[in-house]
Amino acid sequence: MNRCVIVSAGIINDYAFIKSLLKKDDFFIFCDGGLRHADFLGVKPDVMTGDFDSVSDEDYKRWSSQCRVISLPREKDDTDTLAAVRFALSEGFDDFLLTGAMGFRFDHAFANIGVLLYLDDLHKNALLADDYSLMEIAGKNPVYIEENYSFFSVLTVDGNAGGVCIKNAKYPLENAVLKSSFQIGVSNEVLPGKTASVSAGQGRVLVVKVR
């Protein structure tokens, strides 16, 4: 199937960058207040979902007449973003791009990192993009970082990780243990002319590629 792009209600300022990541055949789900990003991204929602407590009446009326609407209760266990992911999974999607998922509230931003972990649990491809970076989960399957990225960080967001290897980087690691209480993997650099890689033999890490 095509890729599912989920646009949440967080901050997007660099619309040109996010637009550069989009593909012609992407399927778009906009979460609640994320609808305000639609025109700036130059795309139309295929689905809009949420409890619609943060969307303007104007945006709701406009887009609800043009796409499928999935209304959610305000009191629920899932965030609007996670609910959108669950819907996309039920539709058979295996490849995801999340955006508008950072900014404003740290709690929501952190929860959206959890969404990356959730998709990794299900062996789905998932990338989270904000104005400054691309984020992916690395485990036994490595994540690669091209030299055009200014920096990259390797963070423990799922407990301690073992057997961590960082190759072709200014600060390499081989079979290391990374602890959540000591984020040693912040601000690494790809060696000139190389492609860096990050993997973990036990556990998982978040790789943040900084533009």
Tab-separated table of N, CA, C and O in Angstrom, residues 72-122:
chain	number	residue	atom	x	y	z
A	72	LEU	N	-13.933	11.184	17.571
A	72	LEU	CA	-13.512	10.445	18.757
A	72	LEU	C	-14.035	11.134	20.012
A	72	LEU	O	-14.191	12.357	20.028
A	73	PRO	N	-14.277	10.387	21.069
A	73	PRO	CA	-14.691	11.023	22.325
A	73	PRO	C	-13.540	11.783	22.955
A	73	PRO	O	-12.364	11.462	22.731
A	74	ARG	N	-13.829	12.799	23.726
A	74	ARG	CA	-12.775	13.553	24.407
A	74	ARG	C	-12.118	12.719	25.506
A	74	ARG	O	-10.920	12.853	25.749
A	75	GLU	N	-12.898	11.907	26.171
A	75	GLU	CA	-12.357	11.065	27.232
A	75	GLU	C	-12.025	9.702	26.648
A	75	GLU	O	-12.909	8.889	26.373
A	76	LYS	N	-10.717	9.450	26.442
A	76	LYS	CA	-10.265	8.223	25.800
A	76	LYS	C	-8.828	7.952	26.211
A	76	LYS	O	-8.122	8.834	26.705
A	77	ASP	N	-8.388	6.717	26.001
A	77	ASP	CA	-7.016	6.347	26.345
A	77	ASP	C	-6.024	6.820	25.292
A	77	ASP	O	-4.912	7.238	25.616
A	78	ASP	N	-6.394	6.746	24.012
A	78	ASP	CA	-5.489	7.108	22.927
A	78	ASP	C	-5.469	8.614	22.703
A	78	ASP	O	-6.506	9.281	22.803
A	79	THR	N	-4.286	9.145	22.378
A	79	THR	CA	-4.242	10.502	21.838
A	79	THR	C	-4.845	10.477	20.441
A	79	THR	O	-5.007	9.408	19.829
A	80	ASP	N	-5.144	11.654	19.908
A	80	ASP	CA	-5.676	11.714	18.544
A	80	ASP	C	-4.681	11.118	17.548
A	80	ASP	O	-5.073	10.450	16.589
A	81	THR	N	-3.384	11.355	17.783
A	81	THR	CA	-2.369	10.827	16.872
A	81	THR	C	-2.342	9.305	16.904
A	81	THR	O	-2.316	8.646	15.855
A	82	LEU	N	-2.349	8.724	18.104
A	82	LEU	CA	-2.333	7.269	18.201
A	82	LEU	C	-3.605	6.664	17.620
A	82	LEU	O	-3.565	5.620	16.958
A	83	ALA	N	-4.723	7.320	17.833
A	83	ALA	CA	-5.979	6.829	17.256
A	83	ALA	C	-5.902	6.831	15.734
A	83	ALA	O	-6.388	5.909	15.074
A	84	ALA	N	-5.273	7.870	15.170
A	84	ALA	CA	-5.103	7.926	13.717
A	84	ALA	C	-4.219	6.786	13.227
A	84	ALA	O	-4.482	6.169	12.190
A	85	VAL	N	-3.166	6.494	13.978
A	85	VAL	CA	-2.279	5.385	13.625
A	85	VAL	C	-3.039	4.067	13.666
A	85	VAL	O	-2.918	3.230	12.752
A	86	ARG	N	-3.822	3.865	14.706
A	86	ARG	CA	-4.585	2.608	14.811
A	86	ARG	C	-5.544	2.460	13.629
A	86	ARG	O	-5.716	1.362	13.081
A	87	PHE	N	-6.179	3.557	13.243
A	87	PHE	CA	-7.081	3.494	12.086
A	87	PHE	C	-6.302	3.120	10.832
A	87	PHE	O	-6.730	2.255	10.051
A	88	ALA	N	-5.146	3.770	10.628
A	88	ALA	CA	-4.346	3.483	9.433
A	88	ALA	C	-3.886	2.027	9.409
A	88	ALA	O	-3.873	1.382	8.357
A	89	LEU	N	-3.534	1.495	10.569
A	89	LEU	CA	-3.145	0.085	10.641
A	89	LEU	C	-4.315	-0.817	10.249
A	89	LEU	O	-4.129	-1.824	9.545
A	90	SER	N	-5.508	-0.451	10.684
A	90	SER	CA	-6.689	-1.257	10.347
A	90	SER	C	-6.987	-1.219	8.852
A	90	SER	O	-7.632	-2.130	8.316
A	91	GLU	N	-6.478	-0.168	8.181
A	91	GLU	CA	-6.652	-0.045	6.738
A	91	GLU	C	-5.525	-0.725	5.962
A	91	GLU	O	-5.531	-0.723	4.733
A	92	GLY	N	-4.553	-1.263	6.697
A	92	GLY	CA	-3.503	-2.040	6.045
A	92	GLY	C	-2.211	-1.321	5.761
A	92	GLY	O	-1.331	-1.863	5.083
A	93	PHE	N	-2.015	-0.116	6.290
A	93	PHE	CA	-0.785	0.631	6.015
A	93	PHE	C	0.394	0.067	6.816
A	93	PHE	O	0.248	-0.321	7.980
A	94	ASP	N	1.555	0.031	6.160
A	94	ASP	CA	2.786	-0.453	6.787
A	94	ASP	C	3.867	0.618	6.864
A	94	ASP	O	4.897	0.407	7.507
A	95	ASP	N	3.664	1.737	6.186
A	95	ASP	CA	4.690	2.782	6.075
A	95	ASP	C	4.072	4.103	6.526
A	95	ASP	O	2.993	4.480	6.041
A	96	PHE	N	4.775	4.815	7.441
A	96	PHE	CA	4.192	5.993	8.074
A	96	PHE	C	5.170	7.162	8.096
A	96	PHE	O	6.365	6.984	8.319
A	97	LEU	N	4.637	8.355	7.905
A	97	LEU	CA	5.333	9.605	8.181
A	97	LEU	C	4.455	10.402	9.135
A	97	LEU	O	3.282	10.663	8.835
A	98	LEU	N	5.015	10.777	10.286
A	98	LEU	CA	4.297	11.599	11.253
A	98	LEU	C	4.894	12.989	11.235
A	98	LEU	O	6.112	13.157	11.252
A	99	THR	N	4.046	14.001	11.221
A	99	THR	CA	4.528	15.371	11.307
A	99	THR	C	3.508	16.207	12.068
A	99	THR	O	2.383	15.763	12.320
A	100	GLY	N	3.914	17.422	12.461
A	100	GLY	CA	3.062	18.208	13.345
A	100	GLY	C	2.957	17.564	14.711
A	100	GLY	O	2.021	17.841	15.467
A	101	ALA	N	3.929	16.718	15.035
A	101	ALA	CA	3.856	15.930	16.264
A	101	ALA	C	4.767	16.454	17.369
A	101	ALA	O	4.834	15.861	18.443
A	102	MET	N	5.466	17.545	17.105
A	102	MET	CA	6.360	18.147	18.090
A	102	MET	C	5.905	19.568	18.398
A	102	MET	O	5.174	20.181	17.618
A	103	GLY	N	6.373	20.112	19.523
A	103	GLY	CA	6.104	21.504	19.831
A	103	GLY	C	4.894	21.705	20.717
A	103	GLY	O	4.113	20.787	20.982
A	104	PHE	N	4.737	22.937	21.191
A	104	PHE	CA	3.660	23.340	22.093
A	104	PHE	C	3.748	22.610	23.438
A	104	PHE	O	4.144	23.189	24.434
A	105	ARG	N	3.423	21.320	23.465
A	105	ARG	CA	3.371	20.589	24.732
A	105	ARG	C	4.344	19.418	24.711
A	105	ARG	O	4.273	18.546	23.836
A	106	PHE	N	5.251	19.403	25.707
A	106	PHE	CA	6.237	18.339	25.790
A	106	PHE	C	5.581	16.989	25.991
A	106	PHE	O	6.042	15.969	25.447
A	107	ASP	N	4.501	16.939	26.765
A	107	ASP	CA	3.870	15.647	27.038
A	107	ASP	C	3.357	14.990	25.765
A	107	ASP	O	3.526	13.785	25.547
A	108	HIS	N	2.747	15.789	24.886
A	108	HIS	CA	2.275	15.238	23.613
A	108	HIS	C	3.447	14.847	22.724
A	108	HIS	O	3.405	13.800	22.054
A	109	ALA	N	4.488	15.673	22.715
A	109	ALA	CA	5.663	15.356	21.904
A	109	ALA	C	6.284	14.040	22.345
A	109	ALA	O	6.622	13.175	21.523
A	110	PHE	N	6.433	13.867	23.655
A	110	PHE	CA	7.024	12.644	24.174
A	110	PHE	C	6.136	11.445	23.868
A	110	PHE	O	6.626	10.356	23.530
A	111	ALA	N	4.836	11.633	23.989
A	111	ALA	CA	3.906	10.543	23.676
A	111	ALA	C	4.017	10.133	22.213
A	111	ALA	O	3.852	8.948	21.878
A	112	ASN	N	4.305	11.088	21.342
A	112	ASN	CA	4.429	10.760	19.925
A	112	ASN	C	5.709	9.992	19.617
A	112	ASN	O	5.760	9.239	18.640
A	113	ILE	N	6.754	10.162	20.449
A	113	ILE	CA	7.908	9.277	20.334
A	113	ILE	C	7.468	7.849	20.670
A	113	ILE	O	7.910	6.873	20.061
A	114	GLY	N	6.564	7.745	21.645
A	114	GLY	CA	5.998	6.439	21.973
A	114	GLY	C	5.259	5.818	20.804
A	114	GLY	O	5.237	4.589	20.651
A	115	VAL	N	4.655	6.645	19.962
A	115	VAL	CA	3.976	6.133	18.771
A	115	VAL	C	4.987	5.489	17.821
A	115	VAL	O	4.707	4.446	17.208
A	116	LEU	N	6.177	6.079	17.708
A	116	LEU	CA	7.227	5.452	16.902
A	116	LEU	C	7.581	4.068	17.450
A	116	LEU	O	7.771	3.112	16.691
A	117	LEU	N	7.694	3.970	18.781
A	117	LEU	CA	7.990	2.683	19.397
A	117	LEU	C	6.863	1.679	19.147
A	117	LEU	O	7.111	0.498	18.881
A	118	TYR	N	5.630	2.160	19.241
A	118	TYR	CA	4.472	1.298	18.999
A	118	TYR	C	4.505	0.722	17.588
A	118	TYR	O	4.291	-0.486	17.379
A	119	LEU	N	4.802	1.573	16.602
A	119	LEU	CA	4.872	1.101	15.219
A	119	LEU	C	6.048	0.155	15.017
A	119	LEU	O	5.958	-0.815	14.253
A	120	ASP	N	7.155	0.433	15.704
A	120	ASP	CA	8.296	-0.484	15.621
A	120	ASP	C	7.951	-1.841	16.223
A	120	ASP	O	8.391	-2.876	15.709
A	121	ASP	N	7.175	-1.850	17.313
A	121	ASP	CA	6.709	-3.114	17.891
A	121	ASP	C	6.000	-3.972	16.842
A	121	ASP	O	6.075	-5.207	16.873
A	122	LEU	N	5.302	-3.303	15.941
A	122	LEU	CA	4.511	-3.997	14.921
A	122	LEU	C	5.293	-4.203	13.627
A	122	LEU	O	4.727	-4.622	12.618
